[in-house]
Short mmCIF file of C-alpha atoms and ligand atoms in Angstrom, two decimals:
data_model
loop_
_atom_site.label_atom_id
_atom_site.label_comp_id
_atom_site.label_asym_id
_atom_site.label_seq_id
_atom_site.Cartn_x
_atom_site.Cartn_y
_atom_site.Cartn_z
CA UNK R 264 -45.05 -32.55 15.97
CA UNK R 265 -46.76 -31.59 19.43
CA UNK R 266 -50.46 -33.12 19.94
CA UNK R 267 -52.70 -30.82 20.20
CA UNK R 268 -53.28 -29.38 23.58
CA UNK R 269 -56.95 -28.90 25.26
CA UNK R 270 -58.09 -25.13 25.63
CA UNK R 271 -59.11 -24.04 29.47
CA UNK R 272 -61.12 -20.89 30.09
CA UNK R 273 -59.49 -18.15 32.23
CA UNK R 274 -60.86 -14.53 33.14
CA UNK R 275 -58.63 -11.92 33.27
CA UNK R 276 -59.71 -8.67 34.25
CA UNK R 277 -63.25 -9.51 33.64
CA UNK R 278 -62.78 -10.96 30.25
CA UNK R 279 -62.89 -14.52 29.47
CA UNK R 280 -60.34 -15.64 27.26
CA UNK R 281 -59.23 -19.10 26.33
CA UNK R 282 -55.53 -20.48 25.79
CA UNK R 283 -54.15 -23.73 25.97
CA UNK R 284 -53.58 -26.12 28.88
CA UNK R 285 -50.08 -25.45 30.18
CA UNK R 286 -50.05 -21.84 28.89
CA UNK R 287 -48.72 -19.38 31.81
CA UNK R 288 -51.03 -16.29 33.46
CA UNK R 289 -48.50 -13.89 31.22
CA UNK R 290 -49.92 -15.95 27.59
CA UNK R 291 -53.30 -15.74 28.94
CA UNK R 292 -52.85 -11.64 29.91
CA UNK R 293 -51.62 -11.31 26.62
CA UNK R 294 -54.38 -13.03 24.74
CA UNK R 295 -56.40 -10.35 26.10
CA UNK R 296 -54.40 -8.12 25.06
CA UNK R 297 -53.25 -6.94 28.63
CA UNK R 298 -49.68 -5.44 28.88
CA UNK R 299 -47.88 -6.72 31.55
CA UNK R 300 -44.66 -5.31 31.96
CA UNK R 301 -41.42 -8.09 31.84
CA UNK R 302 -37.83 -8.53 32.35
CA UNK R 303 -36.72 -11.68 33.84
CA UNK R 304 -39.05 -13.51 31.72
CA UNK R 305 -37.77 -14.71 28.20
CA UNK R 306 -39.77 -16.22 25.44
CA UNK R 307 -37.12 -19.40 24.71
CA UNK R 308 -36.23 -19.86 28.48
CA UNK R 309 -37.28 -21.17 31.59
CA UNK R 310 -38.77 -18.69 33.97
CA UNK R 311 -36.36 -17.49 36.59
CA UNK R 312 -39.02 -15.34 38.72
CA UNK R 313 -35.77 -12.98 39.74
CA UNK R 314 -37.73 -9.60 38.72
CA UNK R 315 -41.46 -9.76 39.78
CA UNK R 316 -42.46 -6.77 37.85
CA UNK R 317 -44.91 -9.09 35.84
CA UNK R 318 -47.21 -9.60 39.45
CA UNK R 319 -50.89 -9.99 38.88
CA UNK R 320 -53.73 -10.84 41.79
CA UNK R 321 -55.15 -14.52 41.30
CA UNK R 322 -58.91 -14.53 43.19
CA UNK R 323 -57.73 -17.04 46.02
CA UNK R 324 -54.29 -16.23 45.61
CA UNK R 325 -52.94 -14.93 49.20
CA UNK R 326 -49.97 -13.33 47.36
CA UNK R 327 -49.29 -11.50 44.28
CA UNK R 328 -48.47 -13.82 41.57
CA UNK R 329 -45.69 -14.12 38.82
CA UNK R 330 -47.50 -14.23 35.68
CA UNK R 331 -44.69 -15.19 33.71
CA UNK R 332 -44.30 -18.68 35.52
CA UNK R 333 -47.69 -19.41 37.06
CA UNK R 334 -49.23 -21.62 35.09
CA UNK R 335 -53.03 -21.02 34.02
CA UNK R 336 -55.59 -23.30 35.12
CA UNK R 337 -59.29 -23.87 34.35
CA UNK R 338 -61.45 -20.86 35.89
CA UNK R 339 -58.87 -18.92 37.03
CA UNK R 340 -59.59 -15.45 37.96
CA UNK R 341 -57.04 -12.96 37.39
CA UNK R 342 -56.74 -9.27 38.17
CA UNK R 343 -53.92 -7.17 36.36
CA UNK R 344 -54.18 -3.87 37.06
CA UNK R 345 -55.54 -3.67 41.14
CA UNK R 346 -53.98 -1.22 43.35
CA UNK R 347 -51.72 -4.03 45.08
CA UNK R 348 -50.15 -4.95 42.00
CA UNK R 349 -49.48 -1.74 40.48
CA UNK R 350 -47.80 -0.88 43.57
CA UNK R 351 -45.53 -4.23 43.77
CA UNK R 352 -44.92 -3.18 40.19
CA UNK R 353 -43.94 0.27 40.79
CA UNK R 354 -41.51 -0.73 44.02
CA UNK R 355 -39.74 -2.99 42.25
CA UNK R 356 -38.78 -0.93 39.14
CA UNK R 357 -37.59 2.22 42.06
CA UNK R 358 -35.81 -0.60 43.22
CA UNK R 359 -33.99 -1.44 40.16
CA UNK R 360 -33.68 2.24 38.86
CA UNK R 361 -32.05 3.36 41.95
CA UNK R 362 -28.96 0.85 42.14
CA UNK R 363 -28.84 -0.07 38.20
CA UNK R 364 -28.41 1.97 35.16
CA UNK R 365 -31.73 0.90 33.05
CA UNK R 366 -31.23 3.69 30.44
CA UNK R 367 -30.75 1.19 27.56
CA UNK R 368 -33.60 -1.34 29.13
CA UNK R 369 -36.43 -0.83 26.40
CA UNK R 370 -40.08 0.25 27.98
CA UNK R 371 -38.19 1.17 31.43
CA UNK R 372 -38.77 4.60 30.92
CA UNK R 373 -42.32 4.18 29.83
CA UNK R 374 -43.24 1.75 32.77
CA UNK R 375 -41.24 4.31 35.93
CA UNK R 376 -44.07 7.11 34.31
CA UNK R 377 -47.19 4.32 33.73
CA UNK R 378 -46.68 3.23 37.42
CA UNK R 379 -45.54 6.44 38.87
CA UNK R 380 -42.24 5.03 40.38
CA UNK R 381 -39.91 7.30 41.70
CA UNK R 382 -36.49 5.93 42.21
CA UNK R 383 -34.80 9.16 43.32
CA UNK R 384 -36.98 8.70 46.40
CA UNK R 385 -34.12 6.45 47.89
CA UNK R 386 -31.45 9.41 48.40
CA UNK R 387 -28.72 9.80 46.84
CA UNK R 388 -26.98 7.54 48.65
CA UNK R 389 -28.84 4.51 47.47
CA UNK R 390 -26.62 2.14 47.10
CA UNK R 391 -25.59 0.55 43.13
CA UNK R 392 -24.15 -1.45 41.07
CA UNK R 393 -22.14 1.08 39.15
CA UNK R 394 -19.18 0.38 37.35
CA UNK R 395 -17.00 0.28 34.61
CA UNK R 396 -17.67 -1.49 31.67
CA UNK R 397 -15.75 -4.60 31.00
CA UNK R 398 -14.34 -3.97 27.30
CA UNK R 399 -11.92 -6.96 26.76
CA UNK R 400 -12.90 -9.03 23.67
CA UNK R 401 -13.80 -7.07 19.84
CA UNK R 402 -17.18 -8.59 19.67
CA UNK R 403 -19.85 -7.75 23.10
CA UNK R 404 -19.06 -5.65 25.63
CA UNK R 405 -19.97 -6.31 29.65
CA UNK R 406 -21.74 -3.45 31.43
CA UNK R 407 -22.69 -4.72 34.67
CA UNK R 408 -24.03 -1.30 36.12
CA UNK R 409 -26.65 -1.90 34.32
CA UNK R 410 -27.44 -5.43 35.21
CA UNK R 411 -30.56 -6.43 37.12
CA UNK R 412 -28.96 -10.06 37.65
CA UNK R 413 -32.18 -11.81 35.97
CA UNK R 414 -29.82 -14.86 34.86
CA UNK R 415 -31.28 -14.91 31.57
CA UNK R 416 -27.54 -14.98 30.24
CA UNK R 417 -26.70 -17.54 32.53
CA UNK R 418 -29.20 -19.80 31.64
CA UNK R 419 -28.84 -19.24 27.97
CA UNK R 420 -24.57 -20.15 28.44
CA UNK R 421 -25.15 -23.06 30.36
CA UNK R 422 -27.78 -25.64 30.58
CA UNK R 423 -30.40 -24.32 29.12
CA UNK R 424 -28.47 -23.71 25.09
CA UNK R 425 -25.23 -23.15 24.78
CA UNK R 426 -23.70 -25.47 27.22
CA UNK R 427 -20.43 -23.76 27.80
CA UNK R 428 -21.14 -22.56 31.47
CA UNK R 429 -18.65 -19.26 30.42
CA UNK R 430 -20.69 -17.13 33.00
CA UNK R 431 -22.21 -17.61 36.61
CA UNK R 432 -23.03 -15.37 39.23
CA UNK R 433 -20.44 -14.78 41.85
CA UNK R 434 -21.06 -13.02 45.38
CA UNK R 435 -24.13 -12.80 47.61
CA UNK R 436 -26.45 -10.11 48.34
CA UNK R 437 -26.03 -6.75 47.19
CA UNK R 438 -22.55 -7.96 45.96
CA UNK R 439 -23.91 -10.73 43.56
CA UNK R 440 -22.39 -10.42 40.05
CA UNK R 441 -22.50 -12.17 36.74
CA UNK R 442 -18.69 -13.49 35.94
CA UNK R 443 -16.47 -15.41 34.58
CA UNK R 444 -14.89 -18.19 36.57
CA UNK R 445 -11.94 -16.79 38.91
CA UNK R 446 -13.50 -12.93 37.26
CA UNK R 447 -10.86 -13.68 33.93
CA UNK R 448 -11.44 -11.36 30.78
CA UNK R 449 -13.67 -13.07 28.90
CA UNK R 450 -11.14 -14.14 26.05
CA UNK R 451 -9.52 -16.52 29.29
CA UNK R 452 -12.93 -17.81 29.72
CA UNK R 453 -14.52 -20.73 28.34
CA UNK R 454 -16.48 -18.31 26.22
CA UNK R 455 -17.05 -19.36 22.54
CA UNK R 456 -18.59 -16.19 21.57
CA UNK R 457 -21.66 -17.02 20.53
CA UNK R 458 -23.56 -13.81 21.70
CA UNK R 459 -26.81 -15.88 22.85
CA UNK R 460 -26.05 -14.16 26.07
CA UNK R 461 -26.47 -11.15 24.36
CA UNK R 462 -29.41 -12.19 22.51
CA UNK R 463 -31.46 -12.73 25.61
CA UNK R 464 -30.48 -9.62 28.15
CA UNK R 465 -33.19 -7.29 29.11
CA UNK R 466 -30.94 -4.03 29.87
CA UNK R 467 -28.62 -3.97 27.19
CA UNK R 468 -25.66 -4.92 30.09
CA UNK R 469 -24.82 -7.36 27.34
CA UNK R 470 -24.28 -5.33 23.57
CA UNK R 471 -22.89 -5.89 20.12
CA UNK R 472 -19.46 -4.03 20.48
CA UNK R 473 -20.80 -2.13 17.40
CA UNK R 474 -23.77 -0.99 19.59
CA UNK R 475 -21.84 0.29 22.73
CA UNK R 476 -19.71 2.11 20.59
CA UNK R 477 -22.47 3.77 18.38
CA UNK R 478 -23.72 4.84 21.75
CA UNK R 479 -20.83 6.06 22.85
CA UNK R 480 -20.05 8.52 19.82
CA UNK R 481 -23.69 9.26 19.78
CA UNK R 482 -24.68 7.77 16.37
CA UNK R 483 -26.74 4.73 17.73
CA UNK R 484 -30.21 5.14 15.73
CA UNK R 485 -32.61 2.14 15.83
CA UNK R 486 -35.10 5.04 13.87
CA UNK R 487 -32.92 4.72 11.62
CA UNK R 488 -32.07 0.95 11.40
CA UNK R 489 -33.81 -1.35 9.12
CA UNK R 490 -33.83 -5.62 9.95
CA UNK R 491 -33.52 -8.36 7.55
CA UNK R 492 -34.18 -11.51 8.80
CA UNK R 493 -31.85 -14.16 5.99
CA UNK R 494 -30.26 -17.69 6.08
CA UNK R 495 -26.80 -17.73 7.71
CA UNK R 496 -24.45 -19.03 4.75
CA UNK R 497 -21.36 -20.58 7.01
CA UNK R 498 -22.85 -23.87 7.41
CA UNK R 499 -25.55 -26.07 6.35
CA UNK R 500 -27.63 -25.98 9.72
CA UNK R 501 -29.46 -22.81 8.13
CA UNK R 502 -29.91 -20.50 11.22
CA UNK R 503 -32.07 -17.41 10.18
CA UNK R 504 -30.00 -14.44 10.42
CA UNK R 505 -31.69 -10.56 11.48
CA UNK R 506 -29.19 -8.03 9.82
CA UNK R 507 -29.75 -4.42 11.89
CA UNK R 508 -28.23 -2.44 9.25
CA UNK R 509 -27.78 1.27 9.91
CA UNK R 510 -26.35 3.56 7.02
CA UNK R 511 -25.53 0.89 4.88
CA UNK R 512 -23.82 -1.27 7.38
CA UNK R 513 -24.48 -4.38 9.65
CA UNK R 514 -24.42 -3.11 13.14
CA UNK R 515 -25.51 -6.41 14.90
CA UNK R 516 -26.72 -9.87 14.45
CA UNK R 517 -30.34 -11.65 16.22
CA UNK R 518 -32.19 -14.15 15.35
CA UNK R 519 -35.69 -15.26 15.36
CA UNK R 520 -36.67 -16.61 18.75
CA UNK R 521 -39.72 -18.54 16.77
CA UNK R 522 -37.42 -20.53 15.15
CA UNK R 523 -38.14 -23.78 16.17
CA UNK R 524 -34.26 -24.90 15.43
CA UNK R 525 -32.89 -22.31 17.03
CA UNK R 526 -34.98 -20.53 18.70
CA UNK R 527 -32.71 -17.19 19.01
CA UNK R 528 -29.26 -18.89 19.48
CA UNK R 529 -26.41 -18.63 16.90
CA UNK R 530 -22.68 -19.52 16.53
CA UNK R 531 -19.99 -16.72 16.46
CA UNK R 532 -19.82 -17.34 12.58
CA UNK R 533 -23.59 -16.19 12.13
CA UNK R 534 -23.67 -13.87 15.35
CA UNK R 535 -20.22 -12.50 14.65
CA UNK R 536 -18.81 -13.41 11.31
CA UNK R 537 -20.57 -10.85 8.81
CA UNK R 538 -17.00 -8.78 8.00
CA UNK R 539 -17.13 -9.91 4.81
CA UNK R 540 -20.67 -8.26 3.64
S1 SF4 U 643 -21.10 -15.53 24.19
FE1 SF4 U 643 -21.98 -17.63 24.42
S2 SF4 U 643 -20.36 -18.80 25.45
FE2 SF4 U 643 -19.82 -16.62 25.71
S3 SF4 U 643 -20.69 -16.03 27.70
FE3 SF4 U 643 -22.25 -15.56 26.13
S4 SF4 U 643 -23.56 -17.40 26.00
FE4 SF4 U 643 -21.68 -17.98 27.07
S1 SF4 U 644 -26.13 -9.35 32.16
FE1 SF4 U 644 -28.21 -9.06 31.30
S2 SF4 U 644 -29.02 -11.15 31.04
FE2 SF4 U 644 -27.26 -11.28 32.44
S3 SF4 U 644 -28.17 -11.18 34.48
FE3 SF4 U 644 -27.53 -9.10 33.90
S4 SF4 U 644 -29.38 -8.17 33.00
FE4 SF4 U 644 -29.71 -10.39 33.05
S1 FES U 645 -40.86 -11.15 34.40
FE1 FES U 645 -41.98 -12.38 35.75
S2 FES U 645 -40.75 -12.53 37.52
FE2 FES U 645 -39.56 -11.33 36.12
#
């Protein structure tokens, strides 16, 4: 059991608002119920600070600040929603909209009207990361035209959980991908299917094969999908288990991120292995 941790006072946007010592900017915005957009950041992983669409002014500060890393500290004085930061916010996610595909990314749409961003402002001949989508195993699919390159799956393969280091990013610069080692189909990589990749991407780059090929026959409905969250019967670790089940059927697999076993990550037999429902 953690000690307890000593509360420091913060003010964000004018509001004073209390969390506890070690708590970043981004728990203290939310405590007061500010809604700062994210998409590098992930609740069960180390901030990666690849995105910066979560910047907020900190009085003192010369530059904008993450608030999904910075940590909070005693009478800090935080600004969310100032001119500078809406703008940082709103060049960053033109950026990303004009070289990535960020239809499947959930708020995107939302947060391109709230901030006014205007990726088609970039010509047409902005230059992407389109391509094909890399459909070589019966379990996720690979769509890296729609990846931001926020190493959230790399983390969550390699040191951070799952330890299998299946996936790193290859290339520099505007050519930087996520891949496999040598760029082998996954099912020649030291993948073990465990979908915690999948678990933790932003865009949907990473999907349930289930998912991509709702979407692709048009029948993907999360109105229409109901979640159960259950006990994962394979073994006797006791992962919890989120069934998305759409007309009567399991179409994928996550898993609580509060879990403080798991915290999000599965095997392939609980991510995977639900055939037999
Ligand atoms: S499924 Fe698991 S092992 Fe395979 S790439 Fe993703 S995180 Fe790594
Ligand atoms: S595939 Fe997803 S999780 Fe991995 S870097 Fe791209 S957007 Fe992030
Ligand atoms: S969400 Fe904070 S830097 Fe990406």
């Amino acid at each position: 059991m953690q000690p307890p941790r000593r509360l420091i006072d913060v003010e964000i946007d004018g509001a004073a608002v209390r969390v506890p010592e070690g708590s970043t900017v981004l728990d203290a915005c939310r405590t007061a119920g500010k809604d700062i957009p994210t998409l590098c950041h992930g609740d069960t992983l180390t901030p990666k600070n690849a995105c910066r669409v979560c910047v907020v002014e900190v009085e003192g500060s010369r530059t904008l600040a993450p608030a999904c890393s910075r940590t909070a500290e005693a009478g800090m004085v935080v600004a969310t929603d100032t001119e500078r930061a809406r703008h940082s916010r709103k060049v960053v996610l033109e950026l990303l909209a004009s070289s990535t595909d960020l239809s499947t990314t959930p708020r995107a749409k939302e947060w391109m009207a709230d901030y006014g961003a205007d990726p088609a402002r970039f010509g047409e001949e902005a230059a992407t990361v389109a391509q094909p989508p890399k459909v070589d195993n019966d379990l996720y699919v690979r769509d890296y035209g729609k990846c931001i390159l926020c190493y959230k799956c790399v983390d969550a393969c390699g040191e951070q959980w799952q330890n299998s280091f299946a996936i790193s990013v290859a290339g520099r610069g505007f050519d930087a991908t996520i891949s496999t080692e040598f760029d082998v189909a996954l099912t020649d990589s030291a993948c073990v299917y465990c979908g915690n990749c999948v678990e933790v991407c932003p865009t949907g780059a990473l999907s349930f094969k289930t998912e991509f090929d709702m979407r692709a026959e048009g029948t993907w409905d999360e109105s229409e999908q109901t979640t159960t969250t259950t006990i994962c019967s394979y073994c006797g670790v006791g992962c919890n288990l989120t069934l998305h089940v759409q007309d009567n059927k399991i179409v994928k697999v996550t898993s609580p991120h509060d879990n403080p076993v798991t915290h999000g990550n599965l095997c392939i037999k609980g991510r995977f292995g639900y055939g037999y429902v």
